[in-house]
Amino acid sequence: MTRPARRAAVAALSVTTAFALTACAGTSGSGGNTATKVDVSTTIPNDPVTLTLAYTNDPPTKALIDGFTQKHPNVTIKPQMTPFNDYIKSIKLAMSGDAAPDIAQYNPGAMNSLVPAGLILDLSPWSKAYGWTTKFPPASLEVLSSDKSAKQFGTGSLYAVPGGLSVLGVFYNKKIVKEAPKTLADFEAAMQKAKDAGQTPLSNGALQVGGFHLWNALLNVTGDVNDYRSWVYGKPGATIENPAALKATQTLTDWAKKGYISSGASATADPDALASFAKGKSAFLITGNWGASALETEMKDDVGFFLMPTPSGEPAKVASGASVAYAISSKSKNPNVAAAFLDYLSSPEAAKIEFEGGFMPVDTKAELGATGLRGDIASAFAPVAQGNGIVPFPDFASPGMIDKLTPGIQGLISGKMAPDAFLKSLQESWDGHHGS
């Protein structure tokens, strides 16, 4: 298609999708500062528009930009990539400056100070205009919604939308484990069999997040999803000191005592645990679908995936996951075009880009044609996501929660911390942020 023809197509698209709202968007921080109101529209102008997009090193972002600008050639999006270790600090400074990026990759836990400061837009009017509640999985929007203080999630206004999802599960080495376990007891039996054969049952990177990912996967099948969501979202009166969390914690402790989790796990980083599993040195690895590409490359057809099995053997309905999400700066001069990019993230075209980039697609019903390991992941993910069963990771529960989770799990593995003391430490962090 020639450039004039593409412009004509863009113009036609703009006309057919135009939906100007009488309502306005804007920002209003908890301190009462109110920014400029925005006339919300789904119309993309025909004149040249340039946006900037700040992100860290998540693979789908640049490809998603290319996909969107191919559909809208009058729009230029300049990517600004910052390495992960520097991103949170630098983006919070950048968003408060005069040259804030129009769109920023957003983490609702680490970057929630942008909400009360009024530095990112309330996207609720665009959500209504585009129908995002039917385009994005509801659970993926819940964790990106909060009150104006950004202390309680799953309520208030929408501040970002996802551009790719993830799911936590169990990878297994098909050379060691011939069939994916159906029940939690089957899983334990398979780990015992591997141990009896002189093999490492489970690779785990408890030096970083691998330890609490294991605990979280167990909690997903022992606990009530509504109780867990209430706690992670910061709802008044919620507590993690409950029988289900104690059962998950005791199970992890028992697995460590039985030798299913190596004593060296607490000194092992997540990439090293993944590398060890990929080289065939263990039967299982609990991590997210983000590890699939590296495992496929190393293990070919000898790796499979399943969600943590339930005690009863019923298919798991709950799994932890996160998203690479994007927010719009309240200082953007083209918020409607930025919102059009966010809407594009829910499209079938974007779904393929997100999946090829190592994420699960926002459009959970998209035809992916996946086989092998990716087919396993897609088959496990789709019913959970469509059933609104994706939940946030536990470090969302309070700003300092990760500093309790990581050493706490290490203490459980070494036997230096009791399960009830671990849960008490988590609740103390939660109470310190939300109030008891």
Short mmCIF file of N, CA and C in Angstrom, two decimals, residues 72-172:
data_model
loop_
_atom_site.label_atom_id
_atom_site.label_comp_id
_atom_site.label_asym_id
_atom_site.label_seq_id
_atom_site.Cartn_x
_atom_site.Cartn_y
_atom_site.Cartn_z
N HIS A 72 -0.92 2.92 11.78
CA HIS A 72 -1.15 4.37 11.84
C HIS A 72 0.14 5.09 11.46
N PRO A 73 0.45 5.13 10.16
CA PRO A 73 1.77 5.63 9.73
C PRO A 73 1.99 7.12 10.00
N ASN A 74 0.94 7.86 10.33
CA ASN A 74 1.16 9.26 10.68
C ASN A 74 1.61 9.42 12.14
N VAL A 75 1.64 8.31 12.88
CA VAL A 75 2.07 8.35 14.28
C VAL A 75 3.48 7.79 14.41
N THR A 76 4.34 8.52 15.06
CA THR A 76 5.69 8.06 15.36
C THR A 76 5.80 7.90 16.88
N ILE A 77 6.27 6.75 17.31
CA ILE A 77 6.49 6.51 18.74
C ILE A 77 7.98 6.27 18.94
N LYS A 78 8.60 7.16 19.70
CA LYS A 78 10.04 7.03 19.97
C LYS A 78 10.24 6.24 21.27
N PRO A 79 10.82 5.04 21.17
CA PRO A 79 11.04 4.24 22.38
C PRO A 79 12.23 4.75 23.19
N GLN A 80 12.10 4.70 24.50
CA GLN A 80 13.18 5.08 25.41
C GLN A 80 13.40 3.91 26.37
N MET A 81 14.37 3.05 26.07
CA MET A 81 14.60 1.86 26.88
C MET A 81 15.62 2.14 27.98
N THR A 82 15.28 1.72 29.19
CA THR A 82 16.19 1.84 30.33
C THR A 82 16.34 0.45 30.95
N PRO A 83 17.58 0.02 31.25
CA PRO A 83 17.76 -1.29 31.89
C PRO A 83 16.93 -1.41 33.16
N PHE A 84 16.50 -2.64 33.45
CA PHE A 84 15.57 -2.89 34.55
C PHE A 84 16.05 -2.33 35.88
N ASN A 85 17.33 -2.54 36.19
CA ASN A 85 17.83 -2.13 37.51
C ASN A 85 17.75 -0.62 37.73
N ASP A 86 17.72 0.15 36.65
CA ASP A 86 17.68 1.61 36.77
C ASP A 86 16.31 2.19 36.46
N TYR A 87 15.39 1.34 35.97
CA TYR A 87 14.16 1.89 35.39
C TYR A 87 13.26 2.59 36.41
N ILE A 88 12.97 1.94 37.52
CA ILE A 88 11.98 2.47 38.45
C ILE A 88 12.40 3.86 38.95
N LYS A 89 13.64 3.97 39.38
CA LYS A 89 14.13 5.26 39.90
C LYS A 89 14.10 6.34 38.82
N SER A 90 14.59 5.97 37.63
CA SER A 90 14.70 6.98 36.57
C SER A 90 13.34 7.38 36.03
N ILE A 91 12.40 6.45 35.93
CA ILE A 91 11.11 6.82 35.34
C ILE A 91 10.30 7.68 36.30
N LYS A 92 10.43 7.43 37.60
CA LYS A 92 9.69 8.26 38.56
C LYS A 92 10.19 9.70 38.51
N LEU A 93 11.48 9.87 38.29
CA LEU A 93 12.03 11.23 38.13
C LEU A 93 11.56 11.83 36.80
N ALA A 94 11.62 11.01 35.74
CA ALA A 94 11.26 11.51 34.41
C ALA A 94 9.79 11.94 34.35
N MET A 95 8.91 11.20 35.00
CA MET A 95 7.48 11.51 34.92
C MET A 95 7.14 12.82 35.63
N SER A 96 7.99 13.25 36.53
CA SER A 96 7.73 14.52 37.23
C SER A 96 8.39 15.70 36.52
N GLY A 97 9.19 15.42 35.47
CA GLY A 97 9.89 16.48 34.76
C GLY A 97 9.07 17.08 33.63
N ASP A 98 9.62 18.11 33.02
CA ASP A 98 8.92 18.79 31.93
C ASP A 98 8.90 17.96 30.65
N ALA A 99 9.85 17.03 30.51
CA ALA A 99 9.93 16.22 29.29
C ALA A 99 9.50 14.78 29.57
N ALA A 100 8.44 14.64 30.34
CA ALA A 100 7.95 13.30 30.68
C ALA A 100 7.54 12.54 29.42
N PRO A 101 7.82 11.24 29.35
CA PRO A 101 7.36 10.46 28.19
C PRO A 101 5.83 10.42 28.16
N ASP A 102 5.26 10.33 26.95
CA ASP A 102 3.80 10.26 26.84
C ASP A 102 3.26 8.98 27.45
N ILE A 103 3.97 7.89 27.22
CA ILE A 103 3.55 6.57 27.71
C ILE A 103 4.71 5.98 28.50
N ALA A 104 4.40 5.33 29.61
CA ALA A 104 5.46 4.71 30.41
C ALA A 104 5.05 3.32 30.83
N GLN A 105 5.98 2.37 30.72
CA GLN A 105 5.73 1.05 31.30
C GLN A 105 5.53 1.25 32.80
N TYR A 106 4.51 0.58 33.33
CA TYR A 106 4.06 0.90 34.69
C TYR A 106 4.02 -0.33 35.56
N ASN A 107 4.55 -0.20 36.76
CA ASN A 107 4.45 -1.25 37.78
C ASN A 107 3.61 -0.70 38.93
N PRO A 108 2.43 -1.28 39.18
CA PRO A 108 1.53 -0.69 40.18
C PRO A 108 2.04 -0.79 41.60
N GLY A 109 3.03 -1.67 41.83
CA GLY A 109 3.60 -1.74 43.17
C GLY A 109 4.71 -0.73 43.36
N ALA A 110 5.71 -0.77 42.49
CA ALA A 110 6.89 0.08 42.66
C ALA A 110 6.68 1.52 42.22
N MET A 111 5.68 1.75 41.37
CA MET A 111 5.50 3.09 40.81
C MET A 111 4.20 3.74 41.25
N ASN A 112 3.57 3.21 42.31
CA ASN A 112 2.24 3.72 42.66
C ASN A 112 2.25 5.15 43.19
N SER A 113 3.43 5.68 43.51
CA SER A 113 3.49 7.08 43.96
C SER A 113 3.09 8.04 42.84
N LEU A 114 3.11 7.57 41.58
CA LEU A 114 2.72 8.43 40.47
C LEU A 114 1.23 8.75 40.52
N VAL A 115 0.44 7.89 41.16
CA VAL A 115 -1.02 8.10 41.21
C VAL A 115 -1.37 9.27 42.13
N PRO A 116 -1.01 9.23 43.43
CA PRO A 116 -1.36 10.38 44.29
C PRO A 116 -0.68 11.67 43.87
N ALA A 117 0.44 11.56 43.16
CA ALA A 117 1.12 12.77 42.68
C ALA A 117 0.44 13.36 41.45
N GLY A 118 -0.54 12.63 40.89
CA GLY A 118 -1.26 13.13 39.72
C GLY A 118 -0.41 13.13 38.45
N LEU A 119 0.58 12.25 38.36
CA LEU A 119 1.50 12.27 37.22
C LEU A 119 1.08 11.32 36.10
N ILE A 120 0.10 10.45 36.35
CA ILE A 120 -0.45 9.62 35.28
C ILE A 120 -1.97 9.80 35.25
N LEU A 121 -2.52 9.60 34.04
CA LEU A 121 -3.94 9.89 33.83
C LEU A 121 -4.84 8.77 34.35
N ASP A 122 -5.98 9.16 34.84
CA ASP A 122 -7.07 8.23 35.10
C ASP A 122 -7.63 7.81 33.74
N LEU A 123 -7.51 6.53 33.42
CA LEU A 123 -7.89 6.04 32.09
C LEU A 123 -9.35 5.60 32.01
N SER A 124 -10.10 5.78 33.06
CA SER A 124 -11.47 5.28 33.09
C SER A 124 -12.32 5.79 31.92
N PRO A 125 -12.22 7.08 31.55
CA PRO A 125 -13.04 7.53 30.41
C PRO A 125 -12.69 6.81 29.10
N TRP A 126 -11.40 6.54 28.86
CA TRP A 126 -11.02 5.80 27.65
C TRP A 126 -11.46 4.34 27.77
N SER A 127 -11.42 3.81 28.99
CA SER A 127 -11.89 2.43 29.17
C SER A 127 -13.35 2.32 28.74
N LYS A 128 -14.15 3.31 29.10
CA LYS A 128 -15.56 3.32 28.72
C LYS A 128 -15.71 3.50 27.21
N ALA A 129 -14.91 4.40 26.64
CA ALA A 129 -15.02 4.70 25.21
C ALA A 129 -14.65 3.50 24.34
N TYR A 130 -13.58 2.81 24.73
CA TYR A 130 -13.10 1.69 23.93
C TYR A 130 -13.71 0.34 24.36
N GLY A 131 -14.37 0.31 25.51
CA GLY A 131 -14.90 -0.96 26.00
C GLY A 131 -13.82 -1.88 26.52
N TRP A 132 -12.85 -1.33 27.25
CA TRP A 132 -11.71 -2.14 27.69
C TRP A 132 -12.11 -3.23 28.69
N THR A 133 -13.20 -3.07 29.39
CA THR A 133 -13.58 -4.10 30.36
C THR A 133 -13.96 -5.40 29.67
N THR A 134 -14.26 -5.34 28.37
CA THR A 134 -14.53 -6.57 27.62
C THR A 134 -13.35 -6.98 26.76
N LYS A 135 -12.38 -6.10 26.58
CA LYS A 135 -11.23 -6.42 25.73
C LYS A 135 -10.06 -6.97 26.54
N PHE A 136 -9.93 -6.54 27.78
CA PHE A 136 -8.83 -7.00 28.64
C PHE A 136 -9.40 -7.93 29.72
N PRO A 137 -8.65 -8.97 30.13
CA PRO A 137 -9.14 -9.82 31.23
C PRO A 137 -9.41 -8.96 32.48
N PRO A 138 -10.57 -9.13 33.11
CA PRO A 138 -10.91 -8.28 34.26
C PRO A 138 -9.84 -8.26 35.35
N ALA A 139 -9.26 -9.44 35.65
CA ALA A 139 -8.25 -9.48 36.71
C ALA A 139 -7.03 -8.65 36.36
N SER A 140 -6.72 -8.56 35.06
CA SER A 140 -5.54 -7.78 34.66
C SER A 140 -5.77 -6.29 34.85
N LEU A 141 -7.03 -5.85 34.82
CA LEU A 141 -7.33 -4.43 35.05
C LEU A 141 -7.48 -4.14 36.54
N GLU A 142 -7.92 -5.13 37.32
CA GLU A 142 -8.11 -4.92 38.76
C GLU A 142 -6.84 -4.44 39.42
N VAL A 143 -5.74 -5.12 39.13
CA VAL A 143 -4.49 -4.79 39.82
C VAL A 143 -3.91 -3.47 39.32
N LEU A 144 -4.40 -2.97 38.19
CA LEU A 144 -3.95 -1.69 37.66
C LEU A 144 -4.92 -0.57 38.04
N SER A 145 -5.90 -0.91 38.86
CA SER A 145 -6.87 0.08 39.36
C SER A 145 -6.61 0.29 40.85
N SER A 146 -6.82 1.51 41.30
CA SER A 146 -6.59 1.78 42.72
C SER A 146 -7.35 3.01 43.15
N ASP A 147 -7.38 3.20 44.48
CA ASP A 147 -7.91 4.46 44.99
C ASP A 147 -6.87 5.57 44.73
N LYS A 148 -7.21 6.80 45.09
CA LYS A 148 -6.33 7.93 44.77
C LYS A 148 -5.04 7.93 45.58
N SER A 149 -5.04 7.19 46.68
CA SER A 149 -3.80 7.10 47.46
C SER A 149 -2.92 5.96 46.95
N ALA A 150 -3.47 5.13 46.05
CA ALA A 150 -2.76 3.97 45.49
C ALA A 150 -2.35 2.97 46.57
N LYS A 151 -3.09 2.91 47.64
CA LYS A 151 -2.83 1.92 48.69
C LYS A 151 -3.70 0.68 48.52
N GLN A 152 -4.89 0.88 47.96
CA GLN A 152 -5.81 -0.25 47.79
C GLN A 152 -6.06 -0.49 46.30
N PHE A 153 -5.75 -1.72 45.86
CA PHE A 153 -5.96 -2.08 44.46
C PHE A 153 -7.36 -2.67 44.28
N GLY A 154 -7.74 -2.85 42.99
CA GLY A 154 -9.02 -3.48 42.71
C GLY A 154 -10.20 -2.59 42.97
N THR A 155 -9.97 -1.30 43.07
CA THR A 155 -11.04 -0.35 43.33
C THR A 155 -10.65 0.99 42.69
N GLY A 156 -11.53 1.95 42.70
CA GLY A 156 -11.19 3.30 42.22
C GLY A 156 -11.05 3.37 40.72
N SER A 157 -10.00 4.04 40.26
CA SER A 157 -9.81 4.35 38.84
C SER A 157 -8.75 3.46 38.21
N LEU A 158 -8.81 3.40 36.88
CA LEU A 158 -7.85 2.60 36.10
C LEU A 158 -6.68 3.50 35.70
N TYR A 159 -5.45 3.04 35.96
CA TYR A 159 -4.28 3.87 35.67
C TYR A 159 -3.33 3.27 34.63
N ALA A 160 -3.58 2.07 34.17
CA ALA A 160 -2.74 1.46 33.14
C ALA A 160 -3.50 0.27 32.56
N VAL A 161 -3.01 -0.21 31.42
CA VAL A 161 -3.57 -1.44 30.84
C VAL A 161 -2.41 -2.35 30.45
N PRO A 162 -2.63 -3.65 30.40
CA PRO A 162 -1.54 -4.57 30.09
C PRO A 162 -1.24 -4.67 28.60
N GLY A 163 0.03 -4.93 28.31
CA GLY A 163 0.46 -5.19 26.93
C GLY A 163 1.08 -6.57 26.80
N GLY A 164 0.77 -7.44 27.72
CA GLY A 164 1.29 -8.80 27.73
C GLY A 164 1.13 -9.35 29.14
N LEU A 165 0.75 -10.62 29.24
CA LEU A 165 0.49 -11.22 30.54
C LEU A 165 1.47 -12.36 30.79
N SER A 166 1.49 -12.83 32.01
CA SER A 166 2.35 -13.97 32.33
C SER A 166 1.61 -14.91 33.26
N VAL A 167 2.12 -16.10 33.41
CA VAL A 167 1.49 -17.09 34.27
C VAL A 167 2.58 -17.93 34.93
N LEU A 168 2.40 -18.19 36.20
CA LEU A 168 3.35 -18.98 36.99
C LEU A 168 2.94 -20.45 36.97
N GLY A 169 3.89 -21.33 36.71
CA GLY A 169 3.57 -22.75 36.68
C GLY A 169 4.80 -23.61 36.89
N VAL A 170 4.68 -24.88 36.51
CA VAL A 170 5.74 -25.85 36.77
C VAL A 170 6.25 -26.41 35.44
N PHE A 171 7.52 -26.24 35.18
CA PHE A 171 8.16 -26.89 34.02
C PHE A 171 8.69 -28.26 34.47
N TYR A 172 8.60 -29.24 33.60
CA TYR A 172 9.15 -30.56 33.96
C TYR A 172 9.98 -31.13 32.83
#
